[in-house]
XYZ file of C-alpha atoms in Angstrom:
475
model
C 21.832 34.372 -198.995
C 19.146 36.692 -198.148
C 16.014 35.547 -197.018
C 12.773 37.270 -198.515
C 9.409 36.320 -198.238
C 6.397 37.628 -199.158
C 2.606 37.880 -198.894
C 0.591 38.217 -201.899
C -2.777 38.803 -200.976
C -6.010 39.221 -203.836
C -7.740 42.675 -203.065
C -11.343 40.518 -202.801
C -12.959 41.898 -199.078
C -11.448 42.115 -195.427
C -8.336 40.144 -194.304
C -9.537 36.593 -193.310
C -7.854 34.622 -190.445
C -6.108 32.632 -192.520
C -4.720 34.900 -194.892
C -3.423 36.876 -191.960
C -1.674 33.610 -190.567
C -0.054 33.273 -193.833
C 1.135 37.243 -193.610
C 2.361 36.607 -190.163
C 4.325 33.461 -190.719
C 6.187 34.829 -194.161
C 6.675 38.045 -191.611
C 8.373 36.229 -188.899
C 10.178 33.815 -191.014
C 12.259 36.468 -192.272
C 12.511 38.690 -189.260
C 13.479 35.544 -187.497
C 16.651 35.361 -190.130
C 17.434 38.829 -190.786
C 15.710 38.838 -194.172
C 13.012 41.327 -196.134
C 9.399 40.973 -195.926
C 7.468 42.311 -199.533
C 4.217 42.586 -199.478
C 2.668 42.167 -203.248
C -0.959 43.372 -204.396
C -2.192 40.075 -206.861
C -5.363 42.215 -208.698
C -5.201 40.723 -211.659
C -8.927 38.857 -211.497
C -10.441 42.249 -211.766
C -14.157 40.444 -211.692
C -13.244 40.026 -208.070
C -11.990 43.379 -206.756
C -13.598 45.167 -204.319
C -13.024 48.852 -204.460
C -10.858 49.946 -200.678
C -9.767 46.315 -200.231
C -6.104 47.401 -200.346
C -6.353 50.066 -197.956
C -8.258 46.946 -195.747
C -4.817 44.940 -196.438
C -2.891 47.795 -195.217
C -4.783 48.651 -192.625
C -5.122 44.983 -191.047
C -1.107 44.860 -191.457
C -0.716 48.005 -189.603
C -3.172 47.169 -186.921
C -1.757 43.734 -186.471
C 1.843 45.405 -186.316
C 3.276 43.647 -189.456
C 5.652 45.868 -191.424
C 7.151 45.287 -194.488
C 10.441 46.026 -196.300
C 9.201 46.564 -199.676
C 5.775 46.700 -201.529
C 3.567 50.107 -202.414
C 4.768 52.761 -200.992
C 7.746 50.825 -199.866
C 9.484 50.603 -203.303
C 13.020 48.972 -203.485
C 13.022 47.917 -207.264
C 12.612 49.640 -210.682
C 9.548 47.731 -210.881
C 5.855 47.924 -209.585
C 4.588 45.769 -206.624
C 0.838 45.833 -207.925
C 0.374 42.700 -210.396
C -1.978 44.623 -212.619
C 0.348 47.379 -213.495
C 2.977 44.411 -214.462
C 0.903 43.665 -217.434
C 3.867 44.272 -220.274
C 6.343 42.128 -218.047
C 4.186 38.990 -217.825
C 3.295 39.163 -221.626
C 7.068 39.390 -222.156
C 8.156 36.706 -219.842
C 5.331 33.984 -221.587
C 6.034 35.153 -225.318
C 9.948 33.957 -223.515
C 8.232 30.978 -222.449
C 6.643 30.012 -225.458
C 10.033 30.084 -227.390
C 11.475 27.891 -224.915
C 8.971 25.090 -225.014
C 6.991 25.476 -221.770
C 4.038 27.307 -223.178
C 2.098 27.578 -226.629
C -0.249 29.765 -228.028
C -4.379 28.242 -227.649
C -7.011 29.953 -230.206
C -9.878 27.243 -228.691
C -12.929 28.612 -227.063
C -15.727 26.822 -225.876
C -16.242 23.474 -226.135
C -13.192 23.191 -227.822
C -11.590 23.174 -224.957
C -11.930 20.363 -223.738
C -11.761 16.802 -224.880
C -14.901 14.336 -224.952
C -16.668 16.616 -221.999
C -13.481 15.788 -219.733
C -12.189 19.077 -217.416
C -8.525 18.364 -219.326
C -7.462 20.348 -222.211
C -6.673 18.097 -225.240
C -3.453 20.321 -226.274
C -5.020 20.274 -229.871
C -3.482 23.779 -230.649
C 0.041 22.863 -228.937
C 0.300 20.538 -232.361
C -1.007 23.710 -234.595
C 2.260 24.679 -236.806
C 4.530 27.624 -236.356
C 2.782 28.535 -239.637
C -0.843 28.284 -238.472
C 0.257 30.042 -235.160
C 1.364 32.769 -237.102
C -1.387 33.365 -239.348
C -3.581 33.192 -236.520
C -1.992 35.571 -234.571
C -1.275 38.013 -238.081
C -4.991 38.258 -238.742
C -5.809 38.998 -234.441
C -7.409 35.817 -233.411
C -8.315 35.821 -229.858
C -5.724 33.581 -227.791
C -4.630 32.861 -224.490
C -1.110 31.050 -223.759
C -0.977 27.931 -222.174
C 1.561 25.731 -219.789
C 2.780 22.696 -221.897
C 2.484 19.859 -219.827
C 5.327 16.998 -220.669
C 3.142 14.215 -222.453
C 5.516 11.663 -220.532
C 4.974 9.179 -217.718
C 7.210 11.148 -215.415
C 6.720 13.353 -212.278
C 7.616 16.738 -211.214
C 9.069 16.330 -207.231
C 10.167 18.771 -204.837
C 10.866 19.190 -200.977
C 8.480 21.116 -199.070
C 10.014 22.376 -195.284
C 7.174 21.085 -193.362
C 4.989 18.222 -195.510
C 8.527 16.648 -196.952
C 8.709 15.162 -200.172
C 5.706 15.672 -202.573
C 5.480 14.097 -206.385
C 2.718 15.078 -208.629
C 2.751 12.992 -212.315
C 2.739 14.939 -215.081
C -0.413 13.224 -216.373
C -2.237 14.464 -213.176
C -1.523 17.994 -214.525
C -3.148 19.722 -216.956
C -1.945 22.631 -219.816
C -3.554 25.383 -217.624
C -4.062 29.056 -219.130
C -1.241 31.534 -218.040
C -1.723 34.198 -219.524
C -5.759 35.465 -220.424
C -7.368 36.590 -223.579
C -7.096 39.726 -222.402
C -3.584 39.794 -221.622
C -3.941 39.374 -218.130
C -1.597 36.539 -216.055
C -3.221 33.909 -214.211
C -1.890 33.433 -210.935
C -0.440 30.144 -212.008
C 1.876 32.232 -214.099
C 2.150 35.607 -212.341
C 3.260 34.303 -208.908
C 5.979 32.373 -210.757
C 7.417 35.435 -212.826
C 6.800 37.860 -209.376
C 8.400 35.537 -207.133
C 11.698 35.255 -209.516
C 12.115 38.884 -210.010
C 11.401 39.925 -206.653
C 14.384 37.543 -205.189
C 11.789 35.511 -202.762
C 13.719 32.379 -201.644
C 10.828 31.508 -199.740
C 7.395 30.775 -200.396
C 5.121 30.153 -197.474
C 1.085 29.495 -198.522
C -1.710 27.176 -197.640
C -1.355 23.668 -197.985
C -3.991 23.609 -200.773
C -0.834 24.595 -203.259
C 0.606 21.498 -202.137
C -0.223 19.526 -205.366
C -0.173 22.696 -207.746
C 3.419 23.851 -207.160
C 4.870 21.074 -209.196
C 3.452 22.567 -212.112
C 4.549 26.161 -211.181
C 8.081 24.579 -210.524
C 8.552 23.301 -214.684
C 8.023 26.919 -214.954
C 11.045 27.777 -213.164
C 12.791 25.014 -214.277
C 11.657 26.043 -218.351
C 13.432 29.228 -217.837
C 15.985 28.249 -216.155
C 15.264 30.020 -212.913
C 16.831 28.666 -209.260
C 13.134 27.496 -207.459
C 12.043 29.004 -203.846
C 12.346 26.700 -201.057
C 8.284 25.724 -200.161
C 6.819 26.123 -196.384
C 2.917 25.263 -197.002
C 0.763 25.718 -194.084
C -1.775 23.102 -192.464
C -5.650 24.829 -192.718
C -7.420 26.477 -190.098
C -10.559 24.218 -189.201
C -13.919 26.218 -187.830
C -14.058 22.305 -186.297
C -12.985 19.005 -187.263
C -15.008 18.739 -190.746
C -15.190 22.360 -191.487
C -12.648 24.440 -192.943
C -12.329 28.372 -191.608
C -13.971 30.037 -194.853
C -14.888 33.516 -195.696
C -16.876 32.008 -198.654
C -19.132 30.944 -195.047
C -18.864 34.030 -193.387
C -16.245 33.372 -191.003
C -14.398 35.943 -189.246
C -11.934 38.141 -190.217
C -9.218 39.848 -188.081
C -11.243 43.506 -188.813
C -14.588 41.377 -187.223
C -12.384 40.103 -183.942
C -11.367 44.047 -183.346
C -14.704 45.287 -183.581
C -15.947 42.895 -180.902
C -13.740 44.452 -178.654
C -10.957 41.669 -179.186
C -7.362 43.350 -178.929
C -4.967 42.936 -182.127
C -1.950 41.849 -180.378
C -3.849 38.821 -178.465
C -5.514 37.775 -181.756
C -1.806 38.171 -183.800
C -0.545 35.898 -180.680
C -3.375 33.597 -180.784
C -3.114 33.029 -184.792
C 0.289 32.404 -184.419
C -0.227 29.479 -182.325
C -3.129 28.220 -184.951
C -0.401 25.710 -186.812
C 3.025 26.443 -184.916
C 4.582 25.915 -181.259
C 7.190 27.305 -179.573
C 9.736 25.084 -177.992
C 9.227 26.758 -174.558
C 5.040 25.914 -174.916
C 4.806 29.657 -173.751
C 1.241 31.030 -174.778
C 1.282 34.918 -174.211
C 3.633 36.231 -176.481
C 4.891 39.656 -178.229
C 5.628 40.139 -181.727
C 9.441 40.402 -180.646
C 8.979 37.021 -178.756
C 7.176 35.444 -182.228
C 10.201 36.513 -184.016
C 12.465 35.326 -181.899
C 11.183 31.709 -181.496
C 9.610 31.277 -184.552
C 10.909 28.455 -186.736
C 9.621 25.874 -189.285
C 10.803 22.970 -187.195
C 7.322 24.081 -184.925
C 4.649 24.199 -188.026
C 2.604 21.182 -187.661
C 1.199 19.395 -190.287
C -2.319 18.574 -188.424
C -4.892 21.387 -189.176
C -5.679 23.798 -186.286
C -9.039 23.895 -185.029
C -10.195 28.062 -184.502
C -11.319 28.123 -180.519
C -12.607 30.943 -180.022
C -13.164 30.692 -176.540
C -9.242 30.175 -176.256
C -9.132 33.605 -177.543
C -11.324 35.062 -175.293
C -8.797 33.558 -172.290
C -6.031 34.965 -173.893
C -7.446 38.052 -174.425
C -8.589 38.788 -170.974
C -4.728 37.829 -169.963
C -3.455 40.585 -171.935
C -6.482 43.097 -170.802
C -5.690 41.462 -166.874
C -1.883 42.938 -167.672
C -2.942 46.670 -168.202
C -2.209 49.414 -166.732
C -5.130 52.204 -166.148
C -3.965 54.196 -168.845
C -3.321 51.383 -171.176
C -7.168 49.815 -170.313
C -8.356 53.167 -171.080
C -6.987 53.754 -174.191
C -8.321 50.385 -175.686
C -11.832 50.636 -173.882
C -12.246 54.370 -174.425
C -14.567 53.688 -177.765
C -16.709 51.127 -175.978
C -17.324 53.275 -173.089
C -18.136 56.219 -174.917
C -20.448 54.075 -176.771
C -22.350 52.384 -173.625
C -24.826 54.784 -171.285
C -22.353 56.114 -169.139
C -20.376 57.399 -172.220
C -18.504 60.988 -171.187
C -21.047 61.006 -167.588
C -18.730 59.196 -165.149
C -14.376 59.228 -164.776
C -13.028 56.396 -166.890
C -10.197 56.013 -164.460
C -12.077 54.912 -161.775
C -14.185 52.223 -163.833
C -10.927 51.032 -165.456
C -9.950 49.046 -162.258
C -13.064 47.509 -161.609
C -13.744 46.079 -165.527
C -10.062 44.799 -166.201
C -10.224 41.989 -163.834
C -13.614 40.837 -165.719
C -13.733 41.547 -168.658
C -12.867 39.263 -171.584
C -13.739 41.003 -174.850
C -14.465 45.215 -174.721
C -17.731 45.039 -176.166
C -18.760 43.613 -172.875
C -18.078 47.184 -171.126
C -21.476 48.232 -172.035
C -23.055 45.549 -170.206
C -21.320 45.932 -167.139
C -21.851 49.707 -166.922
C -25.020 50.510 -168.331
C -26.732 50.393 -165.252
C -25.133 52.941 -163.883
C -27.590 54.768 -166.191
C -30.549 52.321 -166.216
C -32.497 52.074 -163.015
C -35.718 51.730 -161.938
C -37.672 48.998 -161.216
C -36.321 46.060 -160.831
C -37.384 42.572 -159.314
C -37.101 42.130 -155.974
C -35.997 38.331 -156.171
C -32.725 39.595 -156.557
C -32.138 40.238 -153.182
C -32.982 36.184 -152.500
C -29.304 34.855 -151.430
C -29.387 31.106 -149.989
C -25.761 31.844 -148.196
C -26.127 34.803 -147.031
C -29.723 34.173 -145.784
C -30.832 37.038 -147.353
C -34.125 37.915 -149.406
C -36.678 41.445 -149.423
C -37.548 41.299 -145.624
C -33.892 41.053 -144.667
C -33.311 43.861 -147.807
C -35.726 46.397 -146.290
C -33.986 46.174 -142.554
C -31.013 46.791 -143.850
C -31.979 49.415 -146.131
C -33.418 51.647 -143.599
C -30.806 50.636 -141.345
C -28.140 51.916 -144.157
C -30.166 55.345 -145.632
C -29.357 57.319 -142.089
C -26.281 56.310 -142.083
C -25.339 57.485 -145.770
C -27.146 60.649 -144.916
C -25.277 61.528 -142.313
C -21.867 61.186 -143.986
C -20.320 64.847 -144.354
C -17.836 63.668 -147.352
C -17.565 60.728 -149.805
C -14.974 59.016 -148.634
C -15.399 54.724 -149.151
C -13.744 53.769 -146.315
C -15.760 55.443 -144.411
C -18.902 54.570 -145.948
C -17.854 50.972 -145.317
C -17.342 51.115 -141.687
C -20.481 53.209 -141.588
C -22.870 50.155 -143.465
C -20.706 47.904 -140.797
C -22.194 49.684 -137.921
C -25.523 50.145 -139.490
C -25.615 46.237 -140.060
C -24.534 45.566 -136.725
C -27.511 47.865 -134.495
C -30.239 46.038 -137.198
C -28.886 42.673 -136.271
C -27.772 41.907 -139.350
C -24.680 40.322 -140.670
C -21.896 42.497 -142.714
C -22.869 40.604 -145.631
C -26.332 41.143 -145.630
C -25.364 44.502 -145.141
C -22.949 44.790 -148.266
C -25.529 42.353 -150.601
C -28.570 44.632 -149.690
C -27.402 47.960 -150.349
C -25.175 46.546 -153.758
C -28.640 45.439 -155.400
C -30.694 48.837 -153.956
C -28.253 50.978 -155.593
C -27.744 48.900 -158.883
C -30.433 47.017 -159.241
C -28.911 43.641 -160.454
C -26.920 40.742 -158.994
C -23.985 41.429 -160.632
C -21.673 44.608 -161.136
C -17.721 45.342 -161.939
C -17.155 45.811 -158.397
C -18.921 45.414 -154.891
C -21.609 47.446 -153.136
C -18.556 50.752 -151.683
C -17.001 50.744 -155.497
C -20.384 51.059 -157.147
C -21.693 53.649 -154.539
C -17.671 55.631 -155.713
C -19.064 55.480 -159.034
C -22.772 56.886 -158.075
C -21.795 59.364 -155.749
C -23.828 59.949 -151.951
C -26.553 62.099 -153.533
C -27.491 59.065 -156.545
C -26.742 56.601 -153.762
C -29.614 58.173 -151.758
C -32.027 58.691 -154.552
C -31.484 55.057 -155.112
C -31.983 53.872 -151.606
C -35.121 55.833 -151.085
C -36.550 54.109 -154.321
C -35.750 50.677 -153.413
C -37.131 51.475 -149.650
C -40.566 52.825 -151.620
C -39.894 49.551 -153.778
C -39.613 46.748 -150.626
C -42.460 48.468 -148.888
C -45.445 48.467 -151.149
């Protein structure tokens, strides 16, 4: 058999965490066993569409570097993967239904819905006659179909592959609408007839279907139809009482890119948000997901979001870059800070991949190579190195002759020139280094130490800057 998932996602905004989870685990899942991935557009609550959702979807797939084997643009059937252009098939499929006892026609509106002010339909018009139904529906009364419900004391069971055995009684169910005055499926009733067509053996969801699927199963089991095997997923907690919600404004994948997060540490990271490998490993490629993945590692405790895990894991894939690689990624964020097009992003690259975490921190740790001016002199206060303005100023004249004098550019150099400087002042190389790294950027900390930021600045900046914070120390 052929395994084939799928991911169904509602066209409603951007691609939340935890739908993406749910995309990468059906993805992997089938990878993992040689099977198709579809991907399948569920529109069919138009009163919730949001008009360039589905090129979001795409995009966030794309991005995230999960492909599919069939879905729009992909086709592989004579059939459409976009739920609202399925309309004719699911009217079909529940006028089907109806003759075969799981559904029946309901002309109540209202109040008539329900039963003493209870939330559970009273099945009143499942006991209307084949004549009354008929009449109804000769003369156009408005209708919608609904599930019937076995009026029994039994349950509906199945297996699920990570929670085990779940039972739901039938009286704990209720005759829910499946197909919509307007002729629209619910997804109660679309995801059922979808999933059959389509060949999905698998069907891998939150665990908030848990108690629900019974329900969609006597639909399978009224037509006669083989039911999917079940893989529901634990939740993804923002902490232990709160679940990750867009309804709250919680993040979405399209939110962690834009803060500078890269998509391959935050596909790896949401992988681990309910599964484990065997091996424990943590950084891991999409090849090594689908090779390891399996259901035997889905837990059934929810996964608390840490987002400060992601920044760690992050930086260790930004740590791992080349140059070229760093550039590539960064290239946006630079061009975006001060120094944007002014300075050679191949010499900054090795001084912000050992620090940085996320790339929207690149503009603070290279804007001042465009701000200066005046700046507080407590910076040059350091308790270790015994160092504060006094000791700033000596070393500062000490160091402006020296950089003068210098014929090329050449860091090394410069180095063993501050060195020297240091040593005729009667200073120590440190209070050297720490001086002349705070005249020339003005704060405490920088990508890189006092010879890599003067690289960056260049001997003519470096002396403008030196001459300032002389001027500076001296009034």
């Amino acid at each position: 058999m052929e395994v084939r998932t799928r991911f169904a996602p509602s066209p409603t905004g951007f691609m939340h965490i935890g739908n993406l989870r749910t995309a990468l685990y059906a993805y992997l899942f089938a990878k993992n066993a040689g099977g198709k991935f579809i991907i399948r557009i569920e529109d069919t609550d138009q009163g919730r569409y949001v008009e360039g959702a589905v090129d979001v979807i795409f995009n966030t797939l794309r991005e995230a570097g999960i492909d599919y084997d069939e879905g729009p643009g992909k086709e592989a059937g004579d059939y459409s993967y976009v739920q609202s252009e399925r309309k004719e098939i699911y009217k079909k499929y529940a006028e089907e239904l109806i003759r075969r006892g799981g559904a029946y026609y309901c002309f109540c509106k209202g109040r008539d819905m329900t039963d003493g002010g209870t939330q559970k339909y009273d099945k009143r018009c499942y006991r209307l006659s084949k004549e009354e139904v008929a009449e109804r529906l000769a003369r156009g009364d408005s209708y919608v179909v609904r599930q019937n419900i076995p009026e029994t004391d039994g349950v509906s069971t199945y297996t699920d592959l990570v929670y085990g055995e779940i039972s739901v009684a039938y009286k704990d169910m209720e005759d829910a609408v499946l197909l919509k005055s307007d002729g629209m499926p619910t997804y109660n009733f679309a995801n059922v007839v979808d999933d059959h067509l389509m060949g999905i053996t698998h069907v891998i969801r939150g665990n908030e279907y848990l108690s629900s699927t019974p329900k969609y199963n006597l639909i399978y089991d009224a037509f006669g139809w083989e039911r999917p095997q079940y893989i529901h997923l634990p939740p993804i907690m923002k902490d232990k009482e709160r679940k990750l919600s867009k309804r709250y404004g919680d993040a979405n994948f399209d939110d962690f890119v834009k803060k500078g997060y890269l998509p391959k540490a935050i596909v790896n990271y949401i992988a681990l948000l309910g599964w484990s490998p065997k091996n424990n490993e943590e950084m891991l490629s999409m090849d090594d997901l689908v090779r390891l993945f399996s259901v035997d590692g889905v837990c059934i405790s929810p996964a608390i979001f840490d987002e400060a895990k992601l920044r760690w894991l992050n930086a260790s894939y930004i740590k791992n870059m080349t140059t070229e690689e760093f550039v590539r990624v960064a290239r946006p964020f630079l061009d975006a800070s001060k120094v944007g097009g002014k300075y050679d992003y191949d010499l900054l690259a090795p001084l912000l991949i050992p620090r940085v975490e996320i790339l929207s921190e690149i503009p603070s740790l290279v804007d001042f190579l465009e701000e200066y001016g005046e700046y507080d002199l407590a910076l040059y206060n350091h308790q270790k190195m015994k160092t504060d303005a006094t000791v700033a100023l000596i070393a500062l004249k000490a160091a402006l002759p020296a950089v003068e004098a210098m014929e090329g550019w050449d860091m090394t150099v410069l180095h063993d020139a501050l060195v020297l400087a240091a040593e005729q002042a009667g200073l120590k190389k440190g209070q050297m280094l720490w001086s002349f790294r705070i005249a020339i950027t003005a704060r405490a900390s920088t990508p890189g130490g006092a010879t890599e930021m003067a690289a960056l600045l260049g001997k003519e900046e470096c002396v403008r800057r030196l001459k300032f914070s002389i001027d500076l120390l001296s009034k």
